Every structure is written in structure tokens, then in C-alpha cells.
Coordinates of C-alpha atoms in Angstrom, one line a residue:
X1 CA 23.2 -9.4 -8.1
X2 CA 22.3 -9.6 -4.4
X3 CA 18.4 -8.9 -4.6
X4 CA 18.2 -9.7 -0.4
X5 CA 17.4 -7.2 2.1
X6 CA 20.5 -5.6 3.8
X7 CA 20.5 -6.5 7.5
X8 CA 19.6 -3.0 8.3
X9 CA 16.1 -2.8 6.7
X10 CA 15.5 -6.6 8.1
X11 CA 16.4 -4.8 11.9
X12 CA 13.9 -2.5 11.1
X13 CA 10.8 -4.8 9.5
X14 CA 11.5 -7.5 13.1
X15 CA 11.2 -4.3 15.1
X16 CA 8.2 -2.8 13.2
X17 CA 6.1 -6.8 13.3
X18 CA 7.1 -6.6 17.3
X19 CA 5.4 -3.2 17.8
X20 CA 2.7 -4.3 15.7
X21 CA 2.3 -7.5 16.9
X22 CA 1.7 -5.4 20.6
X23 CA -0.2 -2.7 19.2
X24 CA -2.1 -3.2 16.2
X25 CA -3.8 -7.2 14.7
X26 CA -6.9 -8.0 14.1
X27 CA -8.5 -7.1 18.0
X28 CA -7.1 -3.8 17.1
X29 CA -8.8 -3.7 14.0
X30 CA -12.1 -4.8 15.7
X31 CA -12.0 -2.2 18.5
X32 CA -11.5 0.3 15.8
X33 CA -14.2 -1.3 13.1
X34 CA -16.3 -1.1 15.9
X35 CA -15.9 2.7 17.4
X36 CA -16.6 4.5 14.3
X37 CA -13.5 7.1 15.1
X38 CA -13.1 9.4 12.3
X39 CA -9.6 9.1 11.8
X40 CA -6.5 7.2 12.5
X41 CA -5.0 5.6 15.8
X42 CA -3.2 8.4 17.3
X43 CA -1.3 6.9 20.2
X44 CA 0.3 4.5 17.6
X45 CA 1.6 7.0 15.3
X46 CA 3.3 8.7 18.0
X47 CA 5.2 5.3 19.2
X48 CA 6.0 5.3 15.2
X49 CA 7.4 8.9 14.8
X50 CA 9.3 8.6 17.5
X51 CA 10.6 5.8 16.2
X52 CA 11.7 7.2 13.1
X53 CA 9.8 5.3 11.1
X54 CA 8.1 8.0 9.1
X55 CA 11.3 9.7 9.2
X56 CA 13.2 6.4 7.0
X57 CA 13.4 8.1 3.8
X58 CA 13.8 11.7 4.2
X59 CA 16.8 12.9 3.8
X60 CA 19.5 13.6 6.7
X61 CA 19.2 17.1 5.7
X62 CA 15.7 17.6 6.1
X63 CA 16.0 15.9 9.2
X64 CA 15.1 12.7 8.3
X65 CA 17.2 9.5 8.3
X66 CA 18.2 8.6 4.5
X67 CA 17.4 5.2 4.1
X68 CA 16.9 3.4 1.1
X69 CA 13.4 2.3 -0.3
X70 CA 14.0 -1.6 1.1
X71 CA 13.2 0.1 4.7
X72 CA 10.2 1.7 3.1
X73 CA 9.1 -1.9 1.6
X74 CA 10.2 -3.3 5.2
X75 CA 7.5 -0.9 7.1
X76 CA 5.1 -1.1 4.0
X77 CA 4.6 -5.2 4.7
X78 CA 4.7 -4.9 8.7
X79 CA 1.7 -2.7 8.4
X80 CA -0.2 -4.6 6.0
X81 CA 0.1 -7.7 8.0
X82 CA -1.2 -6.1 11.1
X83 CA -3.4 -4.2 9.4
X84 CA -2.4 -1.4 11.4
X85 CA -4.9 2.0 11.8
X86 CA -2.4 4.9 10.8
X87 CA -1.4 6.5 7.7
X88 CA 2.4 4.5 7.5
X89 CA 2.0 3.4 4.0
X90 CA 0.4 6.4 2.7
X91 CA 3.5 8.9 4.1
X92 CA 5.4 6.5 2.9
X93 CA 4.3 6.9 -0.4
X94 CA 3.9 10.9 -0.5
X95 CA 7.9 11.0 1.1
X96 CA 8.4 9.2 -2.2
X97 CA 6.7 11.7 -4.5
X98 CA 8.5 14.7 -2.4
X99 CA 11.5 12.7 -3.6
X100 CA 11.6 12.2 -6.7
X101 CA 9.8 15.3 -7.8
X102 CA 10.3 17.9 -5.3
X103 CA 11.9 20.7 -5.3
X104 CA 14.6 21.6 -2.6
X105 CA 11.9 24.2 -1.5
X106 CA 9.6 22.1 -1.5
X107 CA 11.7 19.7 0.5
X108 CA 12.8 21.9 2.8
X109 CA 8.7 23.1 3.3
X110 CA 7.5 19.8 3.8
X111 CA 9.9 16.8 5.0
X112 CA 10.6 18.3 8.7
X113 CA 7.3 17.9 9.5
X114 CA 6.9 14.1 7.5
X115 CA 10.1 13.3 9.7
X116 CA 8.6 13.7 13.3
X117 CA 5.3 13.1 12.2
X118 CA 3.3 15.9 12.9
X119 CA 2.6 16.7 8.8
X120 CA 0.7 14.0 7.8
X121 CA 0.5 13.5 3.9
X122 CA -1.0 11.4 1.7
X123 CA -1.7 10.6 -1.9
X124 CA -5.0 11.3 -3.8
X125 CA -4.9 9.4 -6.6
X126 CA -8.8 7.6 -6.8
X127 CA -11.7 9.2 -8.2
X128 CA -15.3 7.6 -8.6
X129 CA -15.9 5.8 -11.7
X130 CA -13.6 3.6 -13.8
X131 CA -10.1 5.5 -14.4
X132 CA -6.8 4.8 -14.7
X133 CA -3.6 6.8 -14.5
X134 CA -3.6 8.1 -17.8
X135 CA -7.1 9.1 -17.8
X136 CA -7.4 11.3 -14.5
X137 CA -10.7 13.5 -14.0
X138 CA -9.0 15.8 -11.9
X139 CA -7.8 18.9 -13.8
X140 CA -4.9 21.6 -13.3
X141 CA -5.4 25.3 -14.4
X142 CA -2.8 27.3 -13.8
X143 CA -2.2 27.0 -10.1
X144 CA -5.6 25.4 -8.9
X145 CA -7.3 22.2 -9.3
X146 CA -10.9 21.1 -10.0
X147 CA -12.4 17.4 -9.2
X148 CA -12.6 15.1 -6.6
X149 CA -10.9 12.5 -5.4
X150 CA -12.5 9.3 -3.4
X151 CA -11.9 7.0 -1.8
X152 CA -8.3 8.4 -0.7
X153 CA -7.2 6.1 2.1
X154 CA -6.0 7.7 5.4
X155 CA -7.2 11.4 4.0
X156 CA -9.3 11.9 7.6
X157 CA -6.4 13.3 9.6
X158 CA -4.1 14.4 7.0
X159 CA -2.8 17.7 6.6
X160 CA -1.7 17.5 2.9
X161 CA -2.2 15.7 -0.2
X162 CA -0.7 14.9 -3.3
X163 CA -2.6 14.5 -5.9
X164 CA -2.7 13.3 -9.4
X165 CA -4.3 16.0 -12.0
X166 CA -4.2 16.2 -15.8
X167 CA -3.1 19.5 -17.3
X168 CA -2.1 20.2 -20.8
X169 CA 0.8 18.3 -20.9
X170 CA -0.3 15.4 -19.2
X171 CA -1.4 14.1 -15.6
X172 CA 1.1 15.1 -13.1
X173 CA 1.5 15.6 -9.4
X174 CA 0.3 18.5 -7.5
X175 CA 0.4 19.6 -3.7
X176 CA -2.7 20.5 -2.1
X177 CA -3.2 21.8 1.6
X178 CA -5.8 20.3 3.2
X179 CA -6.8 23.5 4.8
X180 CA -7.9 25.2 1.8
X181 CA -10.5 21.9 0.4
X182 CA -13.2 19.8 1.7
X183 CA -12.7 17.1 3.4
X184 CA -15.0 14.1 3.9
X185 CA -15.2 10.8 5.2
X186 CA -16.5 8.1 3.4
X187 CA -17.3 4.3 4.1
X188 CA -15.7 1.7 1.9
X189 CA -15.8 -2.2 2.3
X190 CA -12.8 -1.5 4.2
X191 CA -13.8 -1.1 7.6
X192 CA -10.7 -0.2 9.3
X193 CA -9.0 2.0 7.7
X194 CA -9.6 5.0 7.4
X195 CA -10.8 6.9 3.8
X196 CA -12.1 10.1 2.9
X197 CA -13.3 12.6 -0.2
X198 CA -11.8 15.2 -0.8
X199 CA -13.4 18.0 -3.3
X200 CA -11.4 20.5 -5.4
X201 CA -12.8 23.3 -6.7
X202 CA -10.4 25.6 -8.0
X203 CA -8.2 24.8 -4.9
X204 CA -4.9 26.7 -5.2
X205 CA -1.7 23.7 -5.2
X206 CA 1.9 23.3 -5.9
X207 CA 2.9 21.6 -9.1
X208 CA 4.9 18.8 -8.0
X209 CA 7.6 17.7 -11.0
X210 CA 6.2 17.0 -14.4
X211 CA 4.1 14.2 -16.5
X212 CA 7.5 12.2 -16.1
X213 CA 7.9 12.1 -12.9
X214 CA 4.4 10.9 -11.8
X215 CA 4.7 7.7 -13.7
X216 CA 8.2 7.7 -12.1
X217 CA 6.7 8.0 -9.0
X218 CA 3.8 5.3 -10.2
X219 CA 6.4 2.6 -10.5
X220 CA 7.7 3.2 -7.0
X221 CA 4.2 3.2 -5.5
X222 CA 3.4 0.3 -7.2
X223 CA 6.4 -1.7 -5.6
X224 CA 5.8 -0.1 -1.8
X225 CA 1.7 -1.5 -2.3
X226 CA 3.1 -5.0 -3.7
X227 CA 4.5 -5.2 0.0
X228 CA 1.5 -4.1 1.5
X229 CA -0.3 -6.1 -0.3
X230 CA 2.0 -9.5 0.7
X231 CA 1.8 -8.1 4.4
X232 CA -1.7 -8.8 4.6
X233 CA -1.5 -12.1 2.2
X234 CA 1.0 -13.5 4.8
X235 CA -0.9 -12.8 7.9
X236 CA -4.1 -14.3 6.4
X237 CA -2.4 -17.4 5.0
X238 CA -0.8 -17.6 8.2
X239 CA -4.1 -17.6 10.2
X240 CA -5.8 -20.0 7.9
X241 CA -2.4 -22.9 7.7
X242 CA -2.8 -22.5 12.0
X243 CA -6.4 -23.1 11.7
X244 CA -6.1 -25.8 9.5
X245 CA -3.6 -27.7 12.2
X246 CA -6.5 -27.1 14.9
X247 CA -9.9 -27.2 13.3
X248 CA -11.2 -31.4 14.1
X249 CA -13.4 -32.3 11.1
X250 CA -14.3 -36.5 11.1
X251 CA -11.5 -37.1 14.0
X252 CA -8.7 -35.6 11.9
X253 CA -7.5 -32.0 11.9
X254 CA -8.6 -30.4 8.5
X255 CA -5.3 -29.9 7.6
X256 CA -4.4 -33.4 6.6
X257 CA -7.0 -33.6 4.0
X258 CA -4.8 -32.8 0.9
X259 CA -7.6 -30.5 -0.7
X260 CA -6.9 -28.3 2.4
X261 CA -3.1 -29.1 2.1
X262 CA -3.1 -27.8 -1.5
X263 CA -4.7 -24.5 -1.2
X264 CA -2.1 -23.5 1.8
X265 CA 0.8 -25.1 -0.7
X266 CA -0.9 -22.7 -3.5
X267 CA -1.3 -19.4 -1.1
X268 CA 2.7 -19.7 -0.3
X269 CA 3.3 -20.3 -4.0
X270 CA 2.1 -17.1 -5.3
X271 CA 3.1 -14.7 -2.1
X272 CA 6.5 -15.9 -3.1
X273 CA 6.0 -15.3 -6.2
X274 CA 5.3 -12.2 -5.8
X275 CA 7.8 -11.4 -3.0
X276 CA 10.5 -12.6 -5.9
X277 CA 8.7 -10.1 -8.4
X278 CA 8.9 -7.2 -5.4
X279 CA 12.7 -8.0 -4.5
X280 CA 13.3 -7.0 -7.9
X281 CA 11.1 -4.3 -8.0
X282 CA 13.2 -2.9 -4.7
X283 CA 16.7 -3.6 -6.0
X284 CA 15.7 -1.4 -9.5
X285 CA 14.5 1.5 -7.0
X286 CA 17.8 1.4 -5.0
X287 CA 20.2 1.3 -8.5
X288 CA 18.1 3.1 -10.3
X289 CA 17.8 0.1 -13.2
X290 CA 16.6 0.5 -16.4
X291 CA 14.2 -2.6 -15.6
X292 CA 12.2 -0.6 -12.7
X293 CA 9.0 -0.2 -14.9
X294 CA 8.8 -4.1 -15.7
X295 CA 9.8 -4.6 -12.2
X296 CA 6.9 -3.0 -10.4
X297 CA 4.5 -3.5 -12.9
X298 CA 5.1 -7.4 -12.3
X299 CA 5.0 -7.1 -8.6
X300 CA 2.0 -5.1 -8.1
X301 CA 0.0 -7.7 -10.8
X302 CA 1.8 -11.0 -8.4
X303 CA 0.7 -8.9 -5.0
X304 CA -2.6 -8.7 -6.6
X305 CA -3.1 -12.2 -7.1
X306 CA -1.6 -13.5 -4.4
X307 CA -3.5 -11.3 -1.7
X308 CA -6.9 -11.4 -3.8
X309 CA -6.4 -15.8 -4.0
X310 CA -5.6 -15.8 -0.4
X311 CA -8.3 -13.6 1.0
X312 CA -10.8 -15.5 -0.9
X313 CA -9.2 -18.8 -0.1
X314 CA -8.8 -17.7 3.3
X315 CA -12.5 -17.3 4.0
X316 CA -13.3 -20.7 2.2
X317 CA -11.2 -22.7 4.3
X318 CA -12.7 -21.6 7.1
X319 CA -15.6 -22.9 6.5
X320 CA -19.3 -21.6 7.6
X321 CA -17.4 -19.6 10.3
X322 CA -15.7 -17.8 7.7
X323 CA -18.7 -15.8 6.2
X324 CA -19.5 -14.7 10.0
X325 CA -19.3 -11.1 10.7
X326 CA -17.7 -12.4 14.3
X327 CA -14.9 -14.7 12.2
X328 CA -11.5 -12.2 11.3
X329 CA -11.4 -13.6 7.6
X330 CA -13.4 -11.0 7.1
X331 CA -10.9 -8.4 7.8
X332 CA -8.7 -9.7 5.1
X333 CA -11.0 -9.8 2.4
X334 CA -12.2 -6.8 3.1
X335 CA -8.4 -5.1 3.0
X336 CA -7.7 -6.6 -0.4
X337 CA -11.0 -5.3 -1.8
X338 CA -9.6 -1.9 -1.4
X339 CA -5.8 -2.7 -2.0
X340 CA -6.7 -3.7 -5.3
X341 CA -8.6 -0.8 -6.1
X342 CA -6.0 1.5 -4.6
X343 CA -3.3 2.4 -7.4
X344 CA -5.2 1.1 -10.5
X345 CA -6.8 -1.9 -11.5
X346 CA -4.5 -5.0 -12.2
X347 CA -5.7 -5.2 -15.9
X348 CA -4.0 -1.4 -16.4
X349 CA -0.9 -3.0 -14.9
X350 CA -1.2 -6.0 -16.6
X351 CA -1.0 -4.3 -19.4
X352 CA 1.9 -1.4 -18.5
X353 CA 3.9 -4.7 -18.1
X354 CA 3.2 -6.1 -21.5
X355 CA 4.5 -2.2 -23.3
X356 CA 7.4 -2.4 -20.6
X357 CA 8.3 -5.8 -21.8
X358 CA 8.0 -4.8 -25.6
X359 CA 10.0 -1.7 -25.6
X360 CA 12.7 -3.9 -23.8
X361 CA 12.9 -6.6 -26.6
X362 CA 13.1 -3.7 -29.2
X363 CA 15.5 -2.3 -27.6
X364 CA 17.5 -6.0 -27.3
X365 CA 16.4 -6.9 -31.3

């Protein structure tokens, strides 16, 4: 089994690191750390839509462009590497929902808009306090939901969300227009990007698919975020392995002590990792494999370690510049704060691997 990216989806990550490398970094970030603006960077998302980026996954029918998730994994990294101010990932991951669980109403309703990007969605899936995916706050009655949901990243902005709700049945996947809810920002440790609250109370919303399909759509999420998160692992091992060949300590560069040289040796070693874990995560989405829930169980635990060792790691080996607000380490650490925190804690995963890996040996015995 071939579990490399066609050429197609590698055309389309080069061309979305060259439009981020021009548009969106770490200055980027700065400027928009620093402004305060309430939501996203709208310029950018234009260049994007016209692009077709946001358009990668819908369907040619809904005016979209068909592609397979490995684009979708493609985009996913570029904008976590440049940690990029616009809602990319999070359409990305709300096309997915509308695909797997939609109806062709539904479809019909909402991916035009998704495609030339002027219908922003997003998914609501956090809620304060400790939950996970089984135990959601947020409840369904009859048409209408009650909770709230924070922090939801990229919600300032957005027109729509999905979000996750518990009915009788199950938790499950509902529509909600953002015109008929309350909509707040909120600050997280995440300075950049963009997050928000959003209140429910007795909103009306469109069930989207059944308890099924939301850990369906759980397993694909979970694979697009294990590409966000290597994105931004990448870029900040990449920042710290060129300061390491430039920073003088004692009339050597710091990079040939081998205490340095093993903690850049030991950030590659688990982004590959986890890229490995991912691959297979993306080649289960695209045949539809029996092994998808393993799959993307074990790449979003990998991504998770990998980004959360190098941010910290990151920082470190930068020395007393590194805990500077001026320093960019920051930035990173700061972005896998509120990755990890952004579909689920790794221990829920952790242990949705473990029951994945069990009912497969069963199965096998």
C-alpha cells in the first residue's frame, strides 16, 4: 500500500507554504497579536477562496472541487506552520461533517457558499470545564439546543456552526446559524487566533446525521488536527535547529554541543513519528479502512506529543531569550496550548486507541 501523498495534494501543500510564507509567519502573527482585531485576516481568506482552497473538498456538484481528504491534510499543515489568522482548518473541518453527515439538502444549502468562501463555518465542540466527547454539556430538545460552547476557535466571523450536543440517543451533530445565538469573543493563551463563546439557549438547529456519524466525523477531525498540529511542530523545530547553527555560546555555535544536537535529533524523531501515524490515518479516510479509528486515534496522541515536546523544547533551547515576550517561541507554545485542548484531551484518545486496538484483536482471535 502506497501511504504517500499523490502529486496533486503535494502541488497544492508547496503552493499553500508559498502563499503563506508571503502572507502569513510569525510578523504576521505579531501584527495581529498586537492589533486586538476581533476576528480573522480578511484579505488572506480572499487570496484563499479564490484559490479554491476552501472549495478542496466539496463536491463538483455543489460547486466545489472534489478532492480527497490528503489535500485537506495538505492545507491543514501549511496553516499550522504559518500560523496563519483565518478560519482554513476550521472549514476544513465543518466541509467534513457536511460530508459525512449531511443531507443532499443540506448540501445543497450550505457547500456553495463554503466553496467561494463567503459562508464561513466552524465546529463548536469545547465547553468550559473538563469534558470529553462522550460526555457533552450541550443538550438537543427537539429542534433547539441549550449550553454553551467556549473556547470555539475562529467562531468571531463565522456565519455557522456545527456543534456537538447530547440528545437521547447520544451526542451528535447539529447546525446552528449564528444569527439566531450569541456570539462572544473570548481570550485564550492563544493570542493569535481567533476564539469565541457562543451561548445556546434554546437556539433552533439542524440535526446533522446521527450519534454514529459524529464519532465518524471525530476520527476524521482528529487526523486533519494531527496535521495542524505537525505544521506548527515543524516550523518551530525548524526555527530552533537554524538558531542553533547561529547562536555563539563559548566560541562555538550552540549547535555542536550534543545536548543541543540531541533535542533537535529528538523533535524530528517524534514529528515523524507522527507524520507516519497521520499518513495512515489519511490513507484509511481515502479507502474508507476498517483501521480509520486506530489510525487517527494514534496520530492525534503522536501530533500531541510531538508539537507539545517541541514547543516546550523549543523555548528551552533558546535560552533566556526564549521566555521574552519579544522572542517568537512564544508563539508556538502558545498554539499548542490550545491545539491540545481543541478536540479532546490526549488521555481520551489515548484511551479510544487502546478500545480500537482491543476490538481489533478480538476480532483477529
Amino acid at each position: 500500500m502506497n501511504f504517500d501523498f499523490s502529486d496533486d495534494a503535494k502541488a497544492l501543500g508547496e503552493q499553500a507554504k508559498k502563499l503563506f510564507a508571503d502572507k502569513a509567519g510569525t510578523a504576521p502573527a505579531r501584527k495581529a497579536m498586537a492589533s486586538g482585531a476581533p476576528d480573522f485576516d480578511a484579505g488572506l481568506w480572499a487570496e484563499i477562496a479564490n484559490l479554491g482552497w476552501t472549495a478542496a473538498r466539496v463536491p463538483e456538484a455543489h460547486g466545489g472541487l472534489g478532492m480527497s481528504a490528503e489535500e485537506s491534510c495538505q492545507l491543514a499543515e501549511a496553516a499550522g506552520a504559518a500560523l496563519a489568522v483565518v478560519p482554513l482548518v476550521s472549514t476544513l473541518l465543518a466541509t467534513e461533517a457536511l460530508l459525512i453527515a449531511g443531507t443532499e439538502a443540506q448540501q445543497a444549502k450550505y457547500f456553495p457558499g463554503i466553496a467561494d468562501g463567503s459562508l464561513i463555518a466552524v465546529p463548536a465542540w469545547n465547553e468550559p470545564g473538563a469534558v470529553t466527547p462522550a460526555t457533552v454539556a450541550t443538550t438537543a430538545s427537539g429542534h433547539t439546543l441549550t449550553g454553551s460552547k467556549a473556547p470555539v476557535p475562529d467562531l468571531p466571523g463565522a456565519h455557522l456552526a456545527i456543534v456537538a450536543a447530547a440528545g437521547p440517543d447520544g451526542p451528535s451533530l447539529w447546525i446552528v446559524d449564528l444569527n439566531d445565538a450569541l456570539v462572544e469573543p473570548v481570550e485564550t493563551l492563544d493570542l493569535v487566533r481567533r476564539h469565541g463563546r457562543l451561548t445556546l439557549a434554546n437556539t433552533p438547529a439542524e440535526p446533522l446525521g446521527d450519534p454514529a456519524a459524529y464519532q465518524a466525523w471525530l476520527d476524521r477531525a482528529a487526523v486533519i488536527l494531527a496535521y495542524e498540529a505537525i505544521g506548527t511542530a515543524s516550523a518551530a523545530m525548524d526555527m530552533t535547529v537554524e538558531y542553533a547553527k547561529t547562536r555563539i555560546a563559548f566560541g562555538q555555535t550552540i549547535g555542536r554541543y550534543q545536548g543541543v544536537k540531541h533535542k533537535c535529533a529528538d523533535m524530528f524523531i517524534k514529528i515523524e513519528l507522527a507524520r507516519a501515524h497521520a499518513l495512515h490515518g489519511v490513507a484509511m479516510i481515502g479507502s474508507d479502512g476498517a483501521e480509520l479509528r486506530q489510525a487517527a486515534a494514534a496520530a492525534r496522541v503522536a501530533s500531541l506529543d510531538a508539537l507539545s515536546f517541541t514547543a516546550e523544547e523549543t523555548v528551552q533551547l533558546h535560552g533566556g531569550i526564549g521566555f521574552t515576550w519579544e522572542s517568537d517561541c512564544q508563539f508556538y507554545y502558545r498554539r499548542a496550548r490550545a491545539l491540545t485542548a481543541s478536540l479532546a484531551a490526549r488521555g481520551w484518545w489515548a484511551d479510544r486507541l487502546v478500545r480500537a486496538l482491543e476490538l481489533r484483536n478480538r476480532a483477529a482471535a
